[in-house]
């Protein structure tokens, strides 16, 4: 998250993806990945990120964002 706050997006994305490979709760990490993808303008990847993990649909805080990005 430090890299993200310092706008070192490539580095942050690598760290978040590494954390994903060791995490039992991807729902906690994927919003950061989606944020980086959004900042980069890769909107298709943001949509895919939210569509590929059903755990987001159970988080009331993320529900409006997930609905926005997964709407057809």
PDB file of C-alpha atoms in Angstrom:
ATOM      1  CA  UNK A   1       0.000   0.000   0.000  1.00  0.00           C
ATOM      2  CA  UNK A   2       2.971   2.287   0.502  1.00  0.00           C
ATOM      3  CA  UNK A   3       3.910   1.931  -3.163  1.00  0.00           C
ATOM      4  CA  UNK A   4       0.332   2.711  -4.143  1.00  0.00           C
ATOM      5  CA  UNK A   5       0.263   5.844  -2.015  1.00  0.00           C
ATOM      6  CA  UNK A   6       3.569   6.914  -3.587  1.00  0.00           C
ATOM      7  CA  UNK A   7       2.141   6.347  -7.072  1.00  0.00           C
ATOM      8  CA  UNK A   8       4.567   3.554  -7.846  1.00  0.00           C
ATOM      9  CA  UNK A   9       1.815   1.597  -9.532  1.00  0.00           C
ATOM     10  CA  UNK A  10       3.835  -1.092 -11.294  1.00  0.00           C
ATOM     11  CA  UNK A  11       5.641  -1.972  -8.101  1.00  0.00           C
ATOM     12  CA  UNK A  12       2.433  -1.884  -6.070  1.00  0.00           C
ATOM     13  CA  UNK A  13       0.658  -4.130  -8.556  1.00  0.00           C
ATOM     14  CA  UNK A  14       3.489  -6.661  -8.367  1.00  0.00           C
ATOM     15  CA  UNK A  15       3.357  -6.681  -4.556  1.00  0.00           C
ATOM     16  CA  UNK A  16      -0.430  -7.034  -4.489  1.00  0.00           C
ATOM     17  CA  UNK A  17      -0.325  -9.896  -6.973  1.00  0.00           C
ATOM     18  CA  UNK A  18       2.354 -11.603  -4.901  1.00  0.00           C
ATOM     19  CA  UNK A  19       0.207 -11.154  -1.808  1.00  0.00           C
ATOM     20  CA  UNK A  20      -2.721 -12.705  -3.690  1.00  0.00           C
ATOM     21  CA  UNK A  21      -0.751 -15.875  -4.251  1.00  0.00           C
ATOM     22  CA  UNK A  22      -0.367 -16.257  -0.469  1.00  0.00           C
ATOM     23  CA  UNK A  23      -3.760 -14.996   0.654  1.00  0.00           C
ATOM     24  CA  UNK A  24      -6.812 -16.886   1.796  1.00  0.00           C
ATOM     25  CA  UNK A  25      -8.871 -13.694   1.522  1.00  0.00           C
ATOM     26  CA  UNK A  26      -8.419 -12.183  -1.952  1.00  0.00           C
ATOM     27  CA  UNK A  27     -11.384  -9.878  -1.320  1.00  0.00           C
ATOM     28  CA  UNK A  28      -9.108  -7.772   0.856  1.00  0.00           C
ATOM     29  CA  UNK A  29      -6.435  -7.363  -1.816  1.00  0.00           C
ATOM     30  CA  UNK A  30      -8.350  -7.192  -5.083  1.00  0.00           C
ATOM     31  CA  UNK A  31      -9.834  -3.712  -4.497  1.00  0.00           C
ATOM     32  CA  UNK A  32      -6.287  -2.333  -4.490  1.00  0.00           C
ATOM     33  CA  UNK A  33      -5.523  -4.128  -7.728  1.00  0.00           C
ATOM     34  CA  UNK A  34      -8.726  -2.757  -9.241  1.00  0.00           C
ATOM     35  CA  UNK A  35      -7.763   0.736  -8.097  1.00  0.00           C
ATOM     36  CA  UNK A  36      -4.395   0.528  -9.857  1.00  0.00           C
ATOM     37  CA  UNK A  37      -6.021  -0.784 -13.016  1.00  0.00           C
ATOM     38  CA  UNK A  38      -8.540   2.071 -12.885  1.00  0.00           C
ATOM     39  CA  UNK A  39      -5.785   4.651 -12.460  1.00  0.00           C
ATOM     40  CA  UNK A  40      -4.025   3.181 -15.485  1.00  0.00           C
ATOM     41  CA  UNK A  41      -7.224   3.431 -17.508  1.00  0.00           C
ATOM     42  CA  UNK A  42      -7.509  -0.330 -17.988  1.00  0.00           C
ATOM     43  CA  UNK A  43     -11.261  -0.407 -17.414  1.00  0.00           C
ATOM     44  CA  UNK A  44     -11.761  -3.813 -19.009  1.00  0.00           C
ATOM     45  CA  UNK A  45      -9.332  -5.278 -16.465  1.00  0.00           C
ATOM     46  CA  UNK A  46     -11.205  -3.555 -13.622  1.00  0.00           C
ATOM     47  CA  UNK A  47     -14.454  -5.166 -14.794  1.00  0.00           C
ATOM     48  CA  UNK A  48     -12.743  -8.549 -15.136  1.00  0.00           C
ATOM     49  CA  UNK A  49     -11.257  -8.238 -11.644  1.00  0.00           C
ATOM     50  CA  UNK A  50     -14.674  -7.716 -10.095  1.00  0.00           C
ATOM     51  CA  UNK A  51     -16.380 -10.322 -12.293  1.00  0.00           C
ATOM     52  CA  UNK A  52     -13.816 -13.011 -11.512  1.00  0.00           C
ATOM     53  CA  UNK A  53     -14.279 -12.990  -7.739  1.00  0.00           C
ATOM     54  CA  UNK A  54     -17.696 -13.553  -6.231  1.00  0.00           C
ATOM     55  CA  UNK A  55     -16.555 -12.564  -2.730  1.00  0.00           C
ATOM     56  CA  UNK A  56     -17.078  -8.915  -3.575  1.00  0.00           C
ATOM     57  CA  UNK A  57     -20.806  -9.369  -3.848  1.00  0.00           C
ATOM     58  CA  UNK A  58     -21.000 -10.125  -0.117  1.00  0.00           C
ATOM     59  CA  UNK A  59     -19.225  -6.991   1.071  1.00  0.00           C
ATOM     60  CA  UNK A  60     -21.725  -4.179   1.755  1.00  0.00           C
ATOM     61  CA  UNK A  61     -19.020  -1.515   1.524  1.00  0.00           C
ATOM     62  CA  UNK A  62     -17.974  -2.630  -1.963  1.00  0.00           C
ATOM     63  CA  UNK A  63     -21.422  -3.566  -3.257  1.00  0.00           C
ATOM     64  CA  UNK A  64     -22.158  -0.263  -5.096  1.00  0.00           C
ATOM     65  CA  UNK A  65     -18.753  -0.321  -6.785  1.00  0.00           C
ATOM     66  CA  UNK A  66     -19.091  -3.956  -7.796  1.00  0.00           C
ATOM     67  CA  UNK A  67     -22.577  -3.340  -9.195  1.00  0.00           C
ATOM     68  CA  UNK A  68     -21.313  -0.384 -11.215  1.00  0.00           C
ATOM     69  CA  UNK A  69     -18.414  -2.288 -12.737  1.00  0.00           C
ATOM     70  CA  UNK A  70     -20.216  -5.578 -13.361  1.00  0.00           C
ATOM     71  CA  UNK A  71     -23.374  -4.119 -14.926  1.00  0.00           C
ATOM     72  CA  UNK A  72     -23.813  -5.143 -18.550  1.00  0.00           C
TER      73      UNK A  72
END
